[in-house]
Amino acid sequence: MDQDNPLVSVIIPAYQASATIGATVASLVQQRGAQKFEVIVVNSSLDETGLFVRQRMPEARVVQLTERTLQATARNIGARLARGKLLAFLDADCLAGEDWLKNMLAHYDSKYVGVGGPIGNANPESLISEAGYLLEFSEFLPRPSPIELEHIPSGNILVDRERFLAVGGFPQGYAYAQEDRLLSYYLTQKFNARWLFHPDIQVEHRHRTHVGDFFKHQMAIGRGGAAILTWAPLSGYWLVRRRWLVLGLVVLLPWVKLMRCLGRAVRHRPGPWWGLFRVVPWMVLGQMGWMIGFVQIIIKQKNNVNFETDPRPDF
């Protein structure tokens, strides 16, 4: 690490993350190679998250906030304080491999808006965890070779700080979850480029194992997914322009999304495909939560969407 002259600033938003943040920071302590990087943890917790960070990595910068702050805002605070030319985003419930930063820098190329890679499941022994993993990250399962994508989740990306600030960072002040899709949209549109998804850049993500937390989180993802479609013409945005169609297809939509997730899992998930049978009931439950959250936002749309509302912060 080089806290005085870092090339990369690793930014971690944290809220009530005492159960996972220690392992996350420890994975950064173990980074191999000659990378010059700093670690910024933007913490809005009232638990011992900050203490655990200082114990595992005394040189990390802990930004202590006085009230709960959503991930988008926390990441933007970290970006404003960052001294590195490049920003690496990692979540407080993720584990980075020993060569994570080294591989990110090796594959970073300015012809892309940024670089990232697969999301693995750090606790696959739980069927609820596996269901949440496949529902959220089936598009980002490990692949045998690099590919270009229009979006990579914010828990495993590296992007140029100037480009990040040029588009206003992560959108703030709207429903939790899915804000990283809007960031990707702004970056790909402004710089006419895509993300590089490389199999060498992988993190392991811990997922919820309590059924109530799992269901609420899927509802939040549904709300976030509908909300971003009111601000950007992403795939499926035509749905928010036709509320009557969404309400008419409300029973069908979750099954379409579920089939897509299962199809990706069969193609890219390691292990025999029939192992998915045990996970499917929990995935169905999660999709019911997603549907409820999605419809909640659609019902609130009184008029056709014109994409004039811009949720990006003023940097």
Short mmCIF file of N, CA and C in Angstrom, two decimals, residues 2-140:
data_model
loop_
_atom_site.label_atom_id
_atom_site.label_comp_id
_atom_site.label_asym_id
_atom_site.label_seq_id
_atom_site.Cartn_x
_atom_site.Cartn_y
_atom_site.Cartn_z
N ASP A 2 0.33 2.35 -0.49
CA ASP A 2 0.99 3.64 -0.48
C ASP A 2 -0.07 4.69 -0.20
N GLN A 3 -0.22 5.07 1.06
CA GLN A 3 -1.26 5.99 1.44
C GLN A 3 -0.94 7.43 1.03
N ASP A 4 0.35 7.74 0.81
CA ASP A 4 0.75 9.11 0.49
C ASP A 4 0.61 9.44 -0.99
N ASN A 5 0.86 8.47 -1.84
CA ASN A 5 0.80 8.72 -3.28
C ASN A 5 0.12 7.54 -3.98
N PRO A 6 -1.17 7.33 -3.70
CA PRO A 6 -1.85 6.15 -4.24
C PRO A 6 -2.21 6.30 -5.71
N LEU A 7 -2.13 5.19 -6.43
CA LEU A 7 -2.65 5.15 -7.80
C LEU A 7 -4.13 4.83 -7.77
N VAL A 8 -4.53 3.95 -6.83
CA VAL A 8 -5.92 3.49 -6.73
C VAL A 8 -6.47 3.81 -5.35
N SER A 9 -7.69 4.29 -5.32
CA SER A 9 -8.43 4.46 -4.07
C SER A 9 -9.53 3.41 -4.03
N VAL A 10 -9.45 2.51 -3.04
CA VAL A 10 -10.48 1.49 -2.86
C VAL A 10 -11.53 2.05 -1.91
N ILE A 11 -12.77 2.15 -2.37
CA ILE A 11 -13.84 2.78 -1.61
C ILE A 11 -14.86 1.72 -1.18
N ILE A 12 -15.14 1.69 0.12
CA ILE A 12 -16.06 0.70 0.68
C ILE A 12 -17.14 1.43 1.48
N PRO A 13 -18.39 1.40 1.04
CA PRO A 13 -19.48 1.93 1.86
C PRO A 13 -19.87 0.91 2.91
N ALA A 14 -20.15 1.36 4.12
CA ALA A 14 -20.45 0.40 5.19
C ALA A 14 -21.58 0.91 6.06
N TYR A 15 -22.50 0.01 6.37
CA TYR A 15 -23.57 0.29 7.33
C TYR A 15 -23.87 -0.99 8.10
N GLN A 16 -23.71 -0.93 9.41
CA GLN A 16 -23.92 -2.09 10.27
C GLN A 16 -23.22 -3.32 9.71
N ALA A 17 -21.94 -3.14 9.37
CA ALA A 17 -21.20 -4.19 8.67
C ALA A 17 -20.18 -4.90 9.55
N SER A 18 -20.37 -4.86 10.87
CA SER A 18 -19.37 -5.43 11.77
C SER A 18 -19.19 -6.93 11.56
N ALA A 19 -20.22 -7.62 11.07
CA ALA A 19 -20.11 -9.07 10.87
C ALA A 19 -19.25 -9.44 9.67
N THR A 20 -19.07 -8.52 8.73
CA THR A 20 -18.37 -8.86 7.48
C THR A 20 -17.17 -7.96 7.18
N ILE A 21 -17.14 -6.75 7.71
CA ILE A 21 -16.12 -5.77 7.29
C ILE A 21 -14.70 -6.23 7.62
N GLY A 22 -14.54 -6.97 8.72
CA GLY A 22 -13.20 -7.43 9.08
C GLY A 22 -12.59 -8.30 8.01
N ALA A 23 -13.37 -9.24 7.49
CA ALA A 23 -12.87 -10.13 6.44
C ALA A 23 -12.64 -9.35 5.14
N THR A 24 -13.50 -8.37 4.87
CA THR A 24 -13.33 -7.56 3.66
C THR A 24 -12.02 -6.81 3.69
N VAL A 25 -11.74 -6.14 4.80
CA VAL A 25 -10.49 -5.37 4.93
C VAL A 25 -9.29 -6.30 4.94
N ALA A 26 -9.42 -7.45 5.59
CA ALA A 26 -8.31 -8.41 5.62
C ALA A 26 -7.94 -8.86 4.21
N SER A 27 -8.93 -8.99 3.34
CA SER A 27 -8.64 -9.41 1.96
C SER A 27 -7.85 -8.34 1.22
N LEU A 28 -7.98 -7.09 1.63
CA LEU A 28 -7.20 -6.01 1.00
C LEU A 28 -5.79 -5.95 1.57
N VAL A 29 -5.64 -6.28 2.86
CA VAL A 29 -4.31 -6.35 3.46
C VAL A 29 -3.45 -7.37 2.73
N GLN A 30 -4.08 -8.44 2.25
CA GLN A 30 -3.36 -9.54 1.62
C GLN A 30 -3.12 -9.35 0.12
N GLN A 31 -3.42 -8.18 -0.42
CA GLN A 31 -3.21 -7.96 -1.85
C GLN A 31 -1.75 -8.13 -2.23
N ARG A 32 -1.51 -8.85 -3.31
CA ARG A 32 -0.14 -9.08 -3.77
C ARG A 32 0.20 -8.13 -4.91
N GLY A 33 1.48 -7.92 -5.14
CA GLY A 33 1.92 -7.04 -6.22
C GLY A 33 2.39 -5.70 -5.67
N ALA A 34 2.74 -4.82 -6.60
CA ALA A 34 3.32 -3.52 -6.21
C ALA A 34 2.34 -2.38 -6.36
N GLN A 35 1.05 -2.67 -6.21
CA GLN A 35 0.07 -1.61 -6.38
C GLN A 35 0.22 -0.55 -5.29
N LYS A 36 0.00 0.69 -5.68
CA LYS A 36 -0.05 1.79 -4.73
C LYS A 36 -1.53 2.14 -4.53
N PHE A 37 -2.05 1.82 -3.36
CA PHE A 37 -3.46 2.06 -3.17
C PHE A 37 -3.75 2.51 -1.74
N GLU A 38 -4.87 3.21 -1.60
CA GLU A 38 -5.39 3.59 -0.30
C GLU A 38 -6.77 2.96 -0.14
N VAL A 39 -7.21 2.85 1.09
CA VAL A 39 -8.53 2.30 1.39
C VAL A 39 -9.33 3.34 2.15
N ILE A 40 -10.53 3.63 1.64
CA ILE A 40 -11.43 4.59 2.27
C ILE A 40 -12.72 3.86 2.61
N VAL A 41 -13.04 3.76 3.89
CA VAL A 41 -14.28 3.14 4.35
C VAL A 41 -15.21 4.27 4.80
N VAL A 42 -16.33 4.43 4.11
CA VAL A 42 -17.31 5.45 4.46
C VAL A 42 -18.37 4.76 5.30
N ASN A 43 -18.32 5.02 6.61
CA ASN A 43 -19.09 4.24 7.57
C ASN A 43 -20.21 5.07 8.19
N SER A 44 -21.43 4.60 8.07
CA SER A 44 -22.56 5.26 8.72
C SER A 44 -23.17 4.36 9.79
N SER A 45 -22.36 3.44 10.31
CA SER A 45 -22.82 2.48 11.31
C SER A 45 -22.75 3.05 12.71
N LEU A 46 -23.57 2.47 13.58
CA LEU A 46 -23.49 2.74 15.02
C LEU A 46 -22.92 1.55 15.76
N ASP A 47 -22.53 0.51 15.02
CA ASP A 47 -21.94 -0.67 15.66
C ASP A 47 -20.43 -0.54 15.66
N GLU A 48 -19.72 -1.67 15.66
CA GLU A 48 -18.26 -1.64 15.78
C GLU A 48 -17.55 -1.75 14.44
N THR A 49 -18.24 -1.40 13.36
CA THR A 49 -17.63 -1.48 12.02
C THR A 49 -16.32 -0.72 11.96
N GLY A 50 -16.32 0.54 12.39
CA GLY A 50 -15.11 1.36 12.32
C GLY A 50 -13.98 0.78 13.15
N LEU A 51 -14.30 0.24 14.31
CA LEU A 51 -13.28 -0.36 15.17
C LEU A 51 -12.63 -1.55 14.49
N PHE A 52 -13.43 -2.40 13.86
CA PHE A 52 -12.88 -3.58 13.20
C PHE A 52 -11.98 -3.18 12.02
N VAL A 53 -12.34 -2.12 11.32
CA VAL A 53 -11.50 -1.65 10.21
C VAL A 53 -10.15 -1.22 10.74
N ARG A 54 -10.14 -0.43 11.81
CA ARG A 54 -8.88 0.07 12.36
C ARG A 54 -8.03 -1.05 12.92
N GLN A 55 -8.65 -2.09 13.45
CA GLN A 55 -7.89 -3.22 13.97
C GLN A 55 -7.21 -4.00 12.86
N ARG A 56 -7.92 -4.22 11.75
CA ARG A 56 -7.37 -5.01 10.65
C ARG A 56 -6.46 -4.21 9.74
N MET A 57 -6.74 -2.91 9.60
CA MET A 57 -5.95 -2.08 8.70
C MET A 57 -5.87 -0.66 9.29
N PRO A 58 -4.94 -0.42 10.19
CA PRO A 58 -4.83 0.89 10.84
C PRO A 58 -4.62 2.05 9.87
N GLU A 59 -4.02 1.76 8.73
CA GLU A 59 -3.73 2.83 7.77
C GLU A 59 -4.94 3.21 6.91
N ALA A 60 -6.02 2.48 7.00
CA ALA A 60 -7.21 2.81 6.22
C ALA A 60 -7.83 4.11 6.74
N ARG A 61 -8.45 4.85 5.84
CA ARG A 61 -9.16 6.08 6.21
C ARG A 61 -10.62 5.72 6.47
N VAL A 62 -11.07 5.96 7.68
CA VAL A 62 -12.46 5.70 8.04
C VAL A 62 -13.19 7.03 8.13
N VAL A 63 -14.15 7.22 7.25
CA VAL A 63 -14.97 8.43 7.26
C VAL A 63 -16.24 8.09 8.04
N GLN A 64 -16.36 8.66 9.24
CA GLN A 64 -17.49 8.34 10.10
C GLN A 64 -18.62 9.36 9.88
N LEU A 65 -19.78 8.86 9.45
CA LEU A 65 -20.95 9.71 9.24
C LEU A 65 -21.88 9.60 10.45
N THR A 66 -22.68 10.61 10.64
CA THR A 66 -23.50 10.68 11.85
C THR A 66 -24.88 10.04 11.70
N GLU A 67 -25.29 9.73 10.49
CA GLU A 67 -26.57 9.09 10.29
C GLU A 67 -26.47 8.10 9.13
N ARG A 68 -27.43 7.19 9.07
CA ARG A 68 -27.39 6.18 8.03
C ARG A 68 -27.36 6.82 6.65
N THR A 69 -26.46 6.31 5.82
CA THR A 69 -26.27 6.85 4.47
C THR A 69 -26.33 5.70 3.48
N LEU A 70 -27.12 5.86 2.43
CA LEU A 70 -27.22 4.82 1.43
C LEU A 70 -25.91 4.67 0.67
N GLN A 71 -25.74 3.51 0.03
CA GLN A 71 -24.47 3.17 -0.60
C GLN A 71 -24.05 4.18 -1.66
N ALA A 72 -24.99 4.65 -2.48
CA ALA A 72 -24.64 5.58 -3.55
C ALA A 72 -24.01 6.84 -2.98
N THR A 73 -24.62 7.41 -1.97
CA THR A 73 -24.09 8.62 -1.35
C THR A 73 -22.75 8.36 -0.69
N ALA A 74 -22.64 7.23 0.01
CA ALA A 74 -21.38 6.89 0.68
C ALA A 74 -20.25 6.74 -0.33
N ARG A 75 -20.52 6.09 -1.45
CA ARG A 75 -19.49 5.93 -2.47
C ARG A 75 -19.06 7.29 -3.04
N ASN A 76 -20.02 8.17 -3.24
CA ASN A 76 -19.70 9.49 -3.78
C ASN A 76 -18.86 10.30 -2.79
N ILE A 77 -19.14 10.17 -1.51
CA ILE A 77 -18.33 10.85 -0.49
C ILE A 77 -16.90 10.33 -0.56
N GLY A 78 -16.75 9.01 -0.67
CA GLY A 78 -15.41 8.45 -0.79
C GLY A 78 -14.69 8.91 -2.04
N ALA A 79 -15.42 9.02 -3.15
CA ALA A 79 -14.81 9.46 -4.41
C ALA A 79 -14.31 10.89 -4.31
N ARG A 80 -15.04 11.75 -3.61
CA ARG A 80 -14.62 13.14 -3.47
C ARG A 80 -13.34 13.25 -2.63
N LEU A 81 -13.18 12.33 -1.69
CA LEU A 81 -12.01 12.36 -0.82
C LEU A 81 -10.82 11.59 -1.38
N ALA A 82 -11.06 10.82 -2.42
CA ALA A 82 -10.02 9.93 -2.96
C ALA A 82 -8.85 10.72 -3.53
N ARG A 83 -7.65 10.16 -3.36
CA ARG A 83 -6.44 10.76 -3.93
C ARG A 83 -5.91 9.97 -5.12
N GLY A 84 -6.47 8.80 -5.35
CA GLY A 84 -6.01 7.99 -6.47
C GLY A 84 -6.60 8.43 -7.79
N LYS A 85 -5.86 8.19 -8.87
CA LYS A 85 -6.35 8.48 -10.22
C LYS A 85 -7.48 7.53 -10.60
N LEU A 86 -7.44 6.33 -10.03
CA LEU A 86 -8.44 5.32 -10.32
C LEU A 86 -9.23 4.99 -9.06
N LEU A 87 -10.51 4.70 -9.23
CA LEU A 87 -11.38 4.34 -8.12
C LEU A 87 -11.78 2.88 -8.25
N ALA A 88 -11.54 2.10 -7.20
CA ALA A 88 -12.00 0.71 -7.14
C ALA A 88 -13.10 0.64 -6.08
N PHE A 89 -14.24 0.08 -6.45
CA PHE A 89 -15.36 -0.02 -5.52
C PHE A 89 -15.53 -1.47 -5.08
N LEU A 90 -15.62 -1.64 -3.77
CA LEU A 90 -15.80 -2.95 -3.17
C LEU A 90 -16.86 -2.81 -2.07
N ASP A 91 -17.72 -3.80 -1.92
CA ASP A 91 -18.76 -3.73 -0.89
C ASP A 91 -18.26 -4.32 0.42
N ALA A 92 -18.91 -3.93 1.51
CA ALA A 92 -18.48 -4.34 2.84
C ALA A 92 -18.79 -5.79 3.15
N ASP A 93 -19.46 -6.49 2.25
CA ASP A 93 -19.73 -7.92 2.43
C ASP A 93 -19.08 -8.74 1.33
N CYS A 94 -18.02 -8.19 0.74
CA CYS A 94 -17.30 -8.88 -0.33
C CYS A 94 -15.87 -9.20 0.09
N LEU A 95 -15.32 -10.25 -0.50
CA LEU A 95 -13.93 -10.65 -0.28
C LEU A 95 -13.19 -10.57 -1.60
N ALA A 96 -12.08 -9.85 -1.60
CA ALA A 96 -11.26 -9.73 -2.81
C ALA A 96 -10.14 -10.77 -2.78
N GLY A 97 -9.88 -11.39 -3.92
CA GLY A 97 -8.77 -12.33 -4.02
C GLY A 97 -7.44 -11.62 -3.89
N GLU A 98 -6.39 -12.39 -3.65
CA GLU A 98 -5.06 -11.81 -3.43
C GLU A 98 -4.56 -10.99 -4.60
N ASP A 99 -5.00 -11.32 -5.81
CA ASP A 99 -4.54 -10.62 -7.01
C ASP A 99 -5.60 -9.69 -7.59
N TRP A 100 -6.59 -9.35 -6.79
CA TRP A 100 -7.72 -8.55 -7.26
C TRP A 100 -7.26 -7.23 -7.88
N LEU A 101 -6.55 -6.41 -7.12
CA LEU A 101 -6.11 -5.12 -7.64
C LEU A 101 -5.08 -5.27 -8.75
N LYS A 102 -4.18 -6.22 -8.59
CA LYS A 102 -3.16 -6.44 -9.62
C LYS A 102 -3.81 -6.78 -10.95
N ASN A 103 -4.80 -7.64 -10.92
CA ASN A 103 -5.49 -8.03 -12.15
C ASN A 103 -6.33 -6.88 -12.72
N MET A 104 -6.95 -6.10 -11.85
CA MET A 104 -7.70 -4.94 -12.33
C MET A 104 -6.80 -3.99 -13.11
N LEU A 105 -5.64 -3.69 -12.54
CA LEU A 105 -4.73 -2.76 -13.20
C LEU A 105 -4.15 -3.37 -14.48
N ALA A 106 -3.92 -4.67 -14.47
CA ALA A 106 -3.35 -5.33 -15.64
C ALA A 106 -4.31 -5.27 -16.82
N HIS A 107 -5.61 -5.33 -16.56
CA HIS A 107 -6.61 -5.38 -17.64
C HIS A 107 -7.30 -4.04 -17.88
N TYR A 108 -6.98 -3.05 -17.08
CA TYR A 108 -7.61 -1.74 -17.28
C TYR A 108 -7.10 -1.11 -18.58
N ASP A 109 -8.02 -0.56 -19.35
CA ASP A 109 -7.69 0.09 -20.62
C ASP A 109 -8.66 1.25 -20.80
N SER A 110 -8.13 2.42 -21.11
CA SER A 110 -8.97 3.62 -21.19
C SER A 110 -9.96 3.57 -22.35
N LYS A 111 -9.83 2.59 -23.25
CA LYS A 111 -10.82 2.49 -24.33
C LYS A 111 -12.15 1.95 -23.80
N TYR A 112 -12.12 1.42 -22.55
CA TYR A 112 -13.34 1.01 -21.87
C TYR A 112 -13.68 2.05 -20.81
N VAL A 113 -14.94 2.10 -20.40
CA VAL A 113 -15.30 3.02 -19.32
C VAL A 113 -14.74 2.53 -17.99
N GLY A 114 -14.45 1.26 -17.90
CA GLY A 114 -13.88 0.69 -16.69
C GLY A 114 -13.75 -0.81 -16.84
N VAL A 115 -13.31 -1.45 -15.77
CA VAL A 115 -13.10 -2.89 -15.81
C VAL A 115 -13.66 -3.51 -14.54
N GLY A 116 -14.12 -4.73 -14.65
CA GLY A 116 -14.64 -5.46 -13.49
C GLY A 116 -14.68 -6.93 -13.83
N GLY A 117 -15.38 -7.68 -12.98
CA GLY A 117 -15.40 -9.11 -13.24
C GLY A 117 -16.49 -9.83 -12.48
N PRO A 118 -16.37 -11.16 -12.41
CA PRO A 118 -17.44 -11.99 -11.85
C PRO A 118 -17.68 -11.74 -10.36
N ILE A 119 -18.90 -12.05 -9.96
CA ILE A 119 -19.28 -12.06 -8.55
C ILE A 119 -19.50 -13.51 -8.16
N GLY A 120 -18.80 -13.97 -7.14
CA GLY A 120 -19.01 -15.32 -6.63
C GLY A 120 -19.85 -15.30 -5.37
N ASN A 121 -20.32 -16.45 -4.95
CA ASN A 121 -21.12 -16.56 -3.74
C ASN A 121 -20.24 -17.06 -2.60
N ALA A 122 -20.06 -16.22 -1.57
CA ALA A 122 -19.18 -16.56 -0.46
C ALA A 122 -19.81 -17.52 0.54
N ASN A 123 -21.13 -17.66 0.53
CA ASN A 123 -21.79 -18.59 1.45
C ASN A 123 -22.83 -19.45 0.72
N PRO A 124 -22.37 -20.29 -0.20
CA PRO A 124 -23.29 -21.11 -1.02
C PRO A 124 -23.96 -22.23 -0.25
N GLU A 125 -23.53 -22.48 0.99
CA GLU A 125 -24.14 -23.55 1.77
C GLU A 125 -25.60 -23.26 2.13
N SER A 126 -25.99 -21.98 2.06
CA SER A 126 -27.37 -21.59 2.35
C SER A 126 -28.18 -21.52 1.06
N LEU A 127 -29.32 -22.19 1.02
CA LEU A 127 -30.16 -22.15 -0.17
C LEU A 127 -30.72 -20.75 -0.40
N ILE A 128 -31.01 -20.03 0.68
CA ILE A 128 -31.51 -18.65 0.54
C ILE A 128 -30.43 -17.78 -0.05
N SER A 129 -29.20 -17.95 0.44
CA SER A 129 -28.07 -17.19 -0.11
C SER A 129 -27.89 -17.49 -1.60
N GLU A 130 -27.95 -18.77 -1.96
CA GLU A 130 -27.76 -19.15 -3.36
C GLU A 130 -28.87 -18.60 -4.23
N ALA A 131 -30.09 -18.56 -3.70
CA ALA A 131 -31.21 -17.99 -4.46
C ALA A 131 -30.98 -16.50 -4.70
N GLY A 132 -30.60 -15.77 -3.66
CA GLY A 132 -30.32 -14.35 -3.83
C GLY A 132 -29.18 -14.10 -4.78
N TYR A 133 -28.16 -14.94 -4.69
CA TYR A 133 -27.00 -14.82 -5.58
C TYR A 133 -27.40 -14.95 -7.04
N LEU A 134 -28.16 -15.98 -7.36
CA LEU A 134 -28.54 -16.21 -8.75
C LEU A 134 -29.52 -15.14 -9.26
N LEU A 135 -30.43 -14.69 -8.40
CA LEU A 135 -31.37 -13.66 -8.82
C LEU A 135 -30.67 -12.33 -9.09
N GLU A 136 -29.64 -12.01 -8.32
CA GLU A 136 -28.98 -10.71 -8.45
C GLU A 136 -27.81 -10.73 -9.42
N PHE A 137 -27.10 -11.84 -9.51
CA PHE A 137 -25.82 -11.83 -10.22
C PHE A 137 -25.69 -12.89 -11.31
N SER A 138 -26.81 -13.43 -11.78
CA SER A 138 -26.71 -14.46 -12.82
C SER A 138 -26.06 -13.93 -14.10
N GLU A 139 -26.16 -12.62 -14.33
CA GLU A 139 -25.53 -12.04 -15.52
C GLU A 139 -24.02 -11.93 -15.37
N PHE A 140 -23.52 -12.12 -14.13
CA PHE A 140 -22.10 -11.87 -13.86
C PHE A 140 -21.42 -13.08 -13.25
#
